[in-house]
CSV table of C-alpha atoms and ligand atoms in Angstrom, one decimal:
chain,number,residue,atom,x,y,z
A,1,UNK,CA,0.0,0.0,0.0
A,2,UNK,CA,1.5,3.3,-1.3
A,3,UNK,CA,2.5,6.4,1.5
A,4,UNK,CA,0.8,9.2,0.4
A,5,UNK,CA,2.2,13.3,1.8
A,6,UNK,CA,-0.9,14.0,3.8
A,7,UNK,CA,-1.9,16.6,1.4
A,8,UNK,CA,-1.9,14.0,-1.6
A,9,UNK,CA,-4.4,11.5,0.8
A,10,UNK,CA,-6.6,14.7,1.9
A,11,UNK,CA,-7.1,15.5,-2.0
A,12,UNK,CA,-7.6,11.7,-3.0
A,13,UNK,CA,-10.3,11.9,0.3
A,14,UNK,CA,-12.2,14.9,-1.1
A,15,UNK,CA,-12.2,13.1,-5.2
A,16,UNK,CA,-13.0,9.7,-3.2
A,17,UNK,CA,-16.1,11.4,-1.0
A,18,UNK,CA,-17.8,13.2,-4.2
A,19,UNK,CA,-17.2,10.0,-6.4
A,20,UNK,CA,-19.3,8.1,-3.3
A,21,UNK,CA,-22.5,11.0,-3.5
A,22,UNK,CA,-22.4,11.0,-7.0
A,23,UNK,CA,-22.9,7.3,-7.6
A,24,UNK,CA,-25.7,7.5,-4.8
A,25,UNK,CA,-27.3,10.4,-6.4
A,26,UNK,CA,-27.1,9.5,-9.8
A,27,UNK,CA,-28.3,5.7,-8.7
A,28,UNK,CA,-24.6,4.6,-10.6
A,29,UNK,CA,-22.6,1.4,-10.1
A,30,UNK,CA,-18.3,1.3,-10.4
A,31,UNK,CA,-16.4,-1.6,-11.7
A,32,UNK,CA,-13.1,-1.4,-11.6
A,33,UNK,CA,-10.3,-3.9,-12.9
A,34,UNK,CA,-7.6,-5.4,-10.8
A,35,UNK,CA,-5.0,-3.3,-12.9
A,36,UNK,CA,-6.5,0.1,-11.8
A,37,UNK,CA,-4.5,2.5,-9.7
A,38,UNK,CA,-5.5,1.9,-5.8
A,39,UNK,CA,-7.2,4.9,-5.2
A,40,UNK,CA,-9.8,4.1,-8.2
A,41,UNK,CA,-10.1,0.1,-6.6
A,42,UNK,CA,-10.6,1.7,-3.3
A,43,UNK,CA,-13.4,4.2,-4.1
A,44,UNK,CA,-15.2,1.4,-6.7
A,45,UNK,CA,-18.2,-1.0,-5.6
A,46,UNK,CA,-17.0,-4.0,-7.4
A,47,UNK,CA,-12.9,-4.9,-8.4
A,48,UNK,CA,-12.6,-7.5,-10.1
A,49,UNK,CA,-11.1,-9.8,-13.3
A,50,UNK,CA,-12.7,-9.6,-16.6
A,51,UNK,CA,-15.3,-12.2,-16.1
A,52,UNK,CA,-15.9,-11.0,-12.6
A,53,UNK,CA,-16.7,-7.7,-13.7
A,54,UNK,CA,-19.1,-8.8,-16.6
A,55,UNK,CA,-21.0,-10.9,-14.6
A,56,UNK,CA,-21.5,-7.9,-12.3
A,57,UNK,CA,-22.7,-6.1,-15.3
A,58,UNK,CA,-25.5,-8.5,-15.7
A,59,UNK,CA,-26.5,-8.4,-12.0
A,60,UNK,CA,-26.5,-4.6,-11.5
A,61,UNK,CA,-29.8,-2.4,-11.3
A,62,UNK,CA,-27.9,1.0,-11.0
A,63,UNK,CA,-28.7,2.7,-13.8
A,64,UNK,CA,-25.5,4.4,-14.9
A,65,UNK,CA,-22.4,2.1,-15.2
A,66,UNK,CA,-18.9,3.3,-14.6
A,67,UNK,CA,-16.3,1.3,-16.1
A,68,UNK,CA,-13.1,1.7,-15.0
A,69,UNK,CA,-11.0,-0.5,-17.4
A,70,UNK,CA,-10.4,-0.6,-20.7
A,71,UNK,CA,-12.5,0.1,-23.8
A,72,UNK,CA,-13.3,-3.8,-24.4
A,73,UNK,CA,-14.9,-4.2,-20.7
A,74,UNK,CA,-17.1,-1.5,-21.1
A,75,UNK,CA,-18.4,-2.5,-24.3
A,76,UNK,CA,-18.9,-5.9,-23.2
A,77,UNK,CA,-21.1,-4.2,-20.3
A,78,UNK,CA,-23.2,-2.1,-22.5
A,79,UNK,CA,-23.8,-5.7,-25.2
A,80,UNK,CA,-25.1,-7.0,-21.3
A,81,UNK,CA,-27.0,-4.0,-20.5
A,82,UNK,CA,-28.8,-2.3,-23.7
A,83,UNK,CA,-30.7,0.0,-21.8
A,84,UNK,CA,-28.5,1.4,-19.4
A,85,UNK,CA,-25.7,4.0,-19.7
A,86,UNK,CA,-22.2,2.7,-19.7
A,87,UNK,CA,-19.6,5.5,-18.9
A,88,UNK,CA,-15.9,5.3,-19.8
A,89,UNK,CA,-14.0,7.8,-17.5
A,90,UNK,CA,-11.4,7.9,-20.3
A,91,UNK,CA,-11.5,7.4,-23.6
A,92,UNK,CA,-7.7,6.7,-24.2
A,93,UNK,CA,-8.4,3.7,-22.2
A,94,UNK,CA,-8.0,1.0,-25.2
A,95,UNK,CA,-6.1,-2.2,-25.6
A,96,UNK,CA,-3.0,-3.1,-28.1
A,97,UNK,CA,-4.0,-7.2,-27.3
A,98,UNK,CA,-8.1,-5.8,-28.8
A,99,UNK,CA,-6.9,-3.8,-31.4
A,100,UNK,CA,-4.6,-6.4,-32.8
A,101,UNK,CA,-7.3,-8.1,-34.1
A,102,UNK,CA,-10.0,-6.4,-36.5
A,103,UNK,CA,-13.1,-7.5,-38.4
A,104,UNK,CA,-11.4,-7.6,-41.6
A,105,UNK,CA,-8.2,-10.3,-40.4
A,106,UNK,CA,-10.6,-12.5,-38.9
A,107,UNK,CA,-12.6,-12.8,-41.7
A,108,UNK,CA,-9.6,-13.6,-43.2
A,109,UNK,CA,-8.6,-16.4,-40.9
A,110,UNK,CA,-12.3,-18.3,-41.0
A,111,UNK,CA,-12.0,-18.0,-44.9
A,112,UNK,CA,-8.7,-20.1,-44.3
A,113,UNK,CA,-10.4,-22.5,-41.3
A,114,UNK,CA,-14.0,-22.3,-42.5
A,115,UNK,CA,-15.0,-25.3,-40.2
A,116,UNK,CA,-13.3,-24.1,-37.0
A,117,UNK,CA,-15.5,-22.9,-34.0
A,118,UNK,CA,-14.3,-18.9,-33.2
A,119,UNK,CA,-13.4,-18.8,-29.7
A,120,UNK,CA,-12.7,-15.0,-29.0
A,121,UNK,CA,-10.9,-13.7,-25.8
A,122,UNK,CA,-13.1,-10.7,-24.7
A,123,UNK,CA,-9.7,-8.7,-25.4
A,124,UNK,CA,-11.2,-7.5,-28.2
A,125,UNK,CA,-13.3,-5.3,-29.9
A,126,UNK,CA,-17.9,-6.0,-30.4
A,127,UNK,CA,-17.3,-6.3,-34.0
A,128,UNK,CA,-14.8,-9.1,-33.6
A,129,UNK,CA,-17.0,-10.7,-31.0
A,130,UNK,CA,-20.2,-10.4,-33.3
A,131,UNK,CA,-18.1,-12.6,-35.8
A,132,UNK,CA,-17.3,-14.7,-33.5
A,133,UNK,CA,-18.8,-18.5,-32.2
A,134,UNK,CA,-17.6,-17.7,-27.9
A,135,UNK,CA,-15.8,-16.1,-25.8
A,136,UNK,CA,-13.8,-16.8,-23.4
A,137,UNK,CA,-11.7,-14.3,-20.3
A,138,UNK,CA,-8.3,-15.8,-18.7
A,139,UNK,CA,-10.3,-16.9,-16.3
A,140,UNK,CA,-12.4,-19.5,-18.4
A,141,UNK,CA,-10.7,-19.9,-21.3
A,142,UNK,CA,-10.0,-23.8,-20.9
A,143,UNK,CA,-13.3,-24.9,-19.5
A,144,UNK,CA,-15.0,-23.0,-22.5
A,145,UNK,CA,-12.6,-24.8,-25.3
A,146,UNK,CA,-13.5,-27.8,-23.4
A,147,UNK,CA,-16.8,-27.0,-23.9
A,148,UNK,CA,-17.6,-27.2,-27.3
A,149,UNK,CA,-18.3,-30.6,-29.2
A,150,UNK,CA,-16.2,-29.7,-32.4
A,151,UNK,CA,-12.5,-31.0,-32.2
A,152,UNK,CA,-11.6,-27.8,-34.8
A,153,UNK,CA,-10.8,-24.5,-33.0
A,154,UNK,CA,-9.5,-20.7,-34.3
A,155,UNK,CA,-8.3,-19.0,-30.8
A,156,UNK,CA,-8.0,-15.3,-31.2
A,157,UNK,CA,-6.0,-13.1,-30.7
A,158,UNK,CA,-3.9,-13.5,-27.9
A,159,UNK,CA,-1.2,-16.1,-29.0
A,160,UNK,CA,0.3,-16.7,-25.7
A,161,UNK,CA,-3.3,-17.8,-23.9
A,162,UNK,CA,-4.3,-19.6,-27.2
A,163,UNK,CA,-1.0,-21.7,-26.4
A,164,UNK,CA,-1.1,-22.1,-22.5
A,165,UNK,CA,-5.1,-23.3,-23.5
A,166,UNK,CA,-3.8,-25.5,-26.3
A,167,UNK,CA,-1.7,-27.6,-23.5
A,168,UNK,CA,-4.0,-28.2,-21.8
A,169,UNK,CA,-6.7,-29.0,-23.9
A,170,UNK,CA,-4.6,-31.7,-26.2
A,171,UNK,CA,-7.2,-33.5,-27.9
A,172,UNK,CA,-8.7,-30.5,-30.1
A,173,UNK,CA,-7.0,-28.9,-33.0
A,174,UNK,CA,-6.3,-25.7,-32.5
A,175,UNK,CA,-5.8,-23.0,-34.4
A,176,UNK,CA,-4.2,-19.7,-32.7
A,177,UNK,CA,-4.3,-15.8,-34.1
A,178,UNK,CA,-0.8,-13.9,-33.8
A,179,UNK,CA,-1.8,-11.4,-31.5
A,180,UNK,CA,-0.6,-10.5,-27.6
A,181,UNK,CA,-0.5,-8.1,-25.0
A,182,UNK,CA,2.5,-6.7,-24.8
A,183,UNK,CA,2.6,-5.4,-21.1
A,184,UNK,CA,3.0,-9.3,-20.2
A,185,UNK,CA,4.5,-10.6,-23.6
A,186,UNK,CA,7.7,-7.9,-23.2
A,187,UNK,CA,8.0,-10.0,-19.6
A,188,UNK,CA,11.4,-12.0,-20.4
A,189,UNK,CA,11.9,-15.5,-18.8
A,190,UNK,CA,15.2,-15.1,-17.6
A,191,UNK,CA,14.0,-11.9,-16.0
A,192,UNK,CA,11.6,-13.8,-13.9
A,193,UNK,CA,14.0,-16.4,-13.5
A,194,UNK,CA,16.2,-14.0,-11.7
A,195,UNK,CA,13.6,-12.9,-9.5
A,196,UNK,CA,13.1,-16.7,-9.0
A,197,UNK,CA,16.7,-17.2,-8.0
A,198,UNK,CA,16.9,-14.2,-5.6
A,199,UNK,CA,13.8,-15.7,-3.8
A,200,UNK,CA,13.6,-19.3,-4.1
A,201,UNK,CA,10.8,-20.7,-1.7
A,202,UNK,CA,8.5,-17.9,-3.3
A,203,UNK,CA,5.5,-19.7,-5.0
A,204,UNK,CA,5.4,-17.9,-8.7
A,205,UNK,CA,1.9,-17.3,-9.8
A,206,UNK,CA,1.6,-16.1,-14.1
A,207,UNK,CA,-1.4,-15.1,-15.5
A,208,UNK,CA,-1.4,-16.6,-19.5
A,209,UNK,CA,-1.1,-14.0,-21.3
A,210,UNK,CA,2.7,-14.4,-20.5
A,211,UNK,CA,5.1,-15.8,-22.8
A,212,UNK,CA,5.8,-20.2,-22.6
A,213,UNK,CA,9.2,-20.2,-20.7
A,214,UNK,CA,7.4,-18.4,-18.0
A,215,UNK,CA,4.1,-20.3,-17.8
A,216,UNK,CA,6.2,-23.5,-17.8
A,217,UNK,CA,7.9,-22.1,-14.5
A,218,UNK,CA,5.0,-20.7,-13.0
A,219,UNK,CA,3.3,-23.3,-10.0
A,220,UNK,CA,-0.1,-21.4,-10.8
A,221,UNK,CA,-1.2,-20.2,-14.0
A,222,UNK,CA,-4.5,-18.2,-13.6
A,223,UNK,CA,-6.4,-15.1,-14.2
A,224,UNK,CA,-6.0,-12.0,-11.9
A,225,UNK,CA,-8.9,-13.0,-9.9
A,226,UNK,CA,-7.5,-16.5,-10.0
A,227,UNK,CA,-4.4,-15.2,-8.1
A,228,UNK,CA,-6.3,-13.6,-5.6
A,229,UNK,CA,-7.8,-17.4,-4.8
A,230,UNK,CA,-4.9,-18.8,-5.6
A,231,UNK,CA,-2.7,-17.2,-2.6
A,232,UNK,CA,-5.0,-18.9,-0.6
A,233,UNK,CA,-3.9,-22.7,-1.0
A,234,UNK,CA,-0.6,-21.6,0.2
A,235,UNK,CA,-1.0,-21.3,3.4
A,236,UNK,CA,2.8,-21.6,4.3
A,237,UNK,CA,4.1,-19.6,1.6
A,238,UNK,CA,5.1,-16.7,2.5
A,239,UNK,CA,6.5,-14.8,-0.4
A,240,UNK,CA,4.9,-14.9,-3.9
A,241,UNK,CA,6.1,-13.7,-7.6
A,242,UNK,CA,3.2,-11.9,-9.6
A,243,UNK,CA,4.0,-12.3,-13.3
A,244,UNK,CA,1.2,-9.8,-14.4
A,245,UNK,CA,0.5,-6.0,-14.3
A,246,UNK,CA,1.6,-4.0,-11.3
A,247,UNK,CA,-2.1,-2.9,-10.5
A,248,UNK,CA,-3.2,-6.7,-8.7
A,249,UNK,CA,-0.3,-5.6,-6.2
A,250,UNK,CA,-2.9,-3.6,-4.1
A,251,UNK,CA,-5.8,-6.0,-4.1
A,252,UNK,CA,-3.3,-8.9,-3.0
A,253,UNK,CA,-1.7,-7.0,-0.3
A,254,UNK,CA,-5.2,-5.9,1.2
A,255,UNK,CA,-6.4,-9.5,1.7
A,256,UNK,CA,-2.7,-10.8,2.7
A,257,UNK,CA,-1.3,-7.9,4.7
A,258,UNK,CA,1.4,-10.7,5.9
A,259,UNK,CA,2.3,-12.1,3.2
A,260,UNK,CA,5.2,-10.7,0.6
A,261,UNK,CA,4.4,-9.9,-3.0
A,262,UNK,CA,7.3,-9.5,-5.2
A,263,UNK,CA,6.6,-8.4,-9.1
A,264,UNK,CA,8.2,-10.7,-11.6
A,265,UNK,CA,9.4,-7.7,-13.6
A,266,UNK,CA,12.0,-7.4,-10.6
A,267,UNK,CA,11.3,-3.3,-10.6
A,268,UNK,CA,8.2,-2.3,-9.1
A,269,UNK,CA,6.1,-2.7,-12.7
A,270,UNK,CA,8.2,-0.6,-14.4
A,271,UNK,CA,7.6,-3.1,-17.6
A,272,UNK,CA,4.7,-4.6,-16.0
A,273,UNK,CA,2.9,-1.6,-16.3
A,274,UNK,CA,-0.5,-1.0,-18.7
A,275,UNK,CA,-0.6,2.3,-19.6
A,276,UNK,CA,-4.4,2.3,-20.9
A,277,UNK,CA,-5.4,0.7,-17.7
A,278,UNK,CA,-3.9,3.9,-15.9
A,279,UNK,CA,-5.3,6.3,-18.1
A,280,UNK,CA,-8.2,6.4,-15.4
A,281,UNK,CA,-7.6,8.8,-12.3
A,282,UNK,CA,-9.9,9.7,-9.6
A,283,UNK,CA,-10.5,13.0,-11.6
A,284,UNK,CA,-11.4,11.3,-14.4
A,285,UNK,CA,-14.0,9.3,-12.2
A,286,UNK,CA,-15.4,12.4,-10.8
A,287,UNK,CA,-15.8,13.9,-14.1
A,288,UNK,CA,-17.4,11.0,-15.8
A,289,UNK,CA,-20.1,10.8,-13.2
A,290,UNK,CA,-20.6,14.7,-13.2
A,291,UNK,CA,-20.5,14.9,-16.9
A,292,UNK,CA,-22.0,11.7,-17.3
A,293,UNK,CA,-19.0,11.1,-19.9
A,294,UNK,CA,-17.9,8.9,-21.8
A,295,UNK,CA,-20.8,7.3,-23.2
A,296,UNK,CA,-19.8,3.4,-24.5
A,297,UNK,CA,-22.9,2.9,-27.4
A,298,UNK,CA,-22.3,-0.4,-29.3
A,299,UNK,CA,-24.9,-0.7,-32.5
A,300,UNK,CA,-27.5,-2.7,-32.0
A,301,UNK,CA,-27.1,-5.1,-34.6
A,302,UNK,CA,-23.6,-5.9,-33.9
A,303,UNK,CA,-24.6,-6.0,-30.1
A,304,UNK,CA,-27.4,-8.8,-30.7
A,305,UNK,CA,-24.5,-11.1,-32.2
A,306,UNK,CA,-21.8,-10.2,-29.4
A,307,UNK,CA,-24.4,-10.6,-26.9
A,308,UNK,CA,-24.7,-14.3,-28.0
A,309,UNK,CA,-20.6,-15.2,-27.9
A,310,UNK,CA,-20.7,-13.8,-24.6
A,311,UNK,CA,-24.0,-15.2,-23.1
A,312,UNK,CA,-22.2,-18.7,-24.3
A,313,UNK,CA,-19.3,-18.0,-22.3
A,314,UNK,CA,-21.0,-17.1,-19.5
A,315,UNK,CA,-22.8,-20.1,-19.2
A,316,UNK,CA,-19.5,-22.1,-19.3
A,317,UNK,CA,-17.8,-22.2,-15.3
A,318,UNK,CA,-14.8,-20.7,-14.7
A,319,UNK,CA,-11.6,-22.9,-14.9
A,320,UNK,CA,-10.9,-25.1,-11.6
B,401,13P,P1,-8.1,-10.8,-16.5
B,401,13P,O1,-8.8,-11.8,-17.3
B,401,13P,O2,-7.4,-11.4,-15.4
B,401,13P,O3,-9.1,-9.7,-16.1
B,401,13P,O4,-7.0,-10.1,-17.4
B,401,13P,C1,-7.4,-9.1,-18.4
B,401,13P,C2,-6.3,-8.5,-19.0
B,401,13P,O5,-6.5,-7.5,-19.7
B,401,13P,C3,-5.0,-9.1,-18.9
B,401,13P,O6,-4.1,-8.3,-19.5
B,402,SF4,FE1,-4.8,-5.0,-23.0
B,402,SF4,FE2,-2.5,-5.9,-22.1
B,402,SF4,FE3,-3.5,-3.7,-21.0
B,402,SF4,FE4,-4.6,-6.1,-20.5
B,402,SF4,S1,-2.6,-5.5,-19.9
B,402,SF4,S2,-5.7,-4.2,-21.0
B,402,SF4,S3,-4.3,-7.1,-22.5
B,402,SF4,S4,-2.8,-4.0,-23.1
């Protein structure tokens, strides 16, 4: 947890207390991702993973949503909630892993695999989810290729958890897009070996989107609500190495004030730093809900065939 100068806390106090009468006023709701600065965690209703946070979309009856994410999430929250209104508190807030795939190069791809089921992470954008058979979030991503009774599967985009799926689902064929993240897939496994090496009884928890060598080392490989559980079943551990962006840091050490956290970037998510995630400040939050800015509108006839991709995946359980 970070030490604020006093004058720093009494300002994020003041931003925090009129973000709180606002959402009461204006009957709102705030999700928040695990990679969001503390403060904007802190002051939200729900923080959670990708799947987490859509499934709070669904339950909701605020009327105004505040998404603090990325672009992707909030869309998938206004294809889940037609009638409400789903703010972005900043509009830079996209995603390289999203916009590495477009409508265009997947059609391109199911031309080549025409009899492949389209499983989509929901890193990406409605269009590409319209076109697509299911999603899937890290945090479901094997149970849902699991799921489906063809043996032929296109995984898009994200190479890295098309791969880490692939292994452990060995008896389809899979076919996986070129795309990644690269906040985890500039993550280097003799970096994290290093960090391994300078703390050897730590247990080293990767979430997939990270490249092989470093899933292959990792004793958990989850989502970033998975790693939040996943502390857990260690109950003598008491260091851990967090392969995934610096922002899950805060959550972890709230629930596990005694246990160590040590980022697998070795430097305090310098690399391991999304910088769309951390577009979104506390001002931002106060001026989307005063503003009632950025409105996230999805057209409805691409939203009717998203809507079905992800209603499939959400019908799938998360992976054990
Ligand atoms: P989660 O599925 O853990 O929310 O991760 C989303 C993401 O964007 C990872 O980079
Ligand atoms: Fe996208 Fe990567 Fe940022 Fe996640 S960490 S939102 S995949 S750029």
């Amino acid at each position: 947890m970070s030490v604020l100068p006093y004058a720093e806390k009494k300002a994020q106090k003041e931003l925090a207390d009129e973000i709180r009468e606002l959402v009461k006023k204006k009957n709102a709701v705030i999700l928040a991702h695990n990679y969001q600065v503390p403060e904007v965690q802190d002051v939200a209703d729900h923080v959670g993973d990708s799947l987490g946070l859509a499934i709070e979309a669904t339950k909701t009856s605020a009327e105004i949503i505040v998404f603090c994410g990325v672009h992707f999430m909030a869309e998938t929250a206004k294809i889940l909630n037609p009638t409400k209104k789903v703010l972005l508190p900043n509009l830079a807030a996209g995603c390289s892993l999203a916009d590495s795939i477009t409508p265009e190069s997947l059609y391109e791809w199911k031309q080549r695999y025409p009899e492949h089921v389209v499983v989509t992470y929901i890193n990406s954008s409605a269009d590409v989810k319209a076109m697509s058979d299911i999603c899937c979030t890290s945090a479901n991503a094997v149970s849902v290729v699991r799921s489906i009774a063809s043996q032929k599967i296109l995984f898009t985009p994200d190479r890295n958890l098309g791969r880490w799926v692939a292994q452990q689902v060995p008896e389809k064929e899979i076919v996986i897009y070129d795309g990644c993240c690269p906040v985890h897939d500039v993550l280097r496994g003799p970096t994290v070996k290093k960090v391994r090496d300078l703390a050897p009884d730590a247990v080293l928890i990767a979430h997939p989107e990270c490249r092989e060598d470093i899933v292959a080392m990792a004793d958990v490989v989850c989502s970033t609500s998975g790693m939040i559980a996943a502390v857990a079943r260690f109950p003598e551990a008491k260091r851990f190495i967090i392969a995934t962006e610096n922002g899950i840091l805060h959550q972890l050490r709230k629930r596990y004030p005694d246990k160590e956290f040590i980022l697998a970037d070795g430097c305090i998510g310098c690399r391991l730093n999304c910088p769309y995630m951390k577009t979104i400040t506390l001002e931002e939050v106060v001026r989307s809900l005063r503003e009632e800015v950025f409105e996230v509108d999805v057209a409805p006839e691409i939203a009717e065939r998203a809507r079905i991709a992800i209603q499939r995946m959400l019908a799938v359980p998360r992976d054990a």
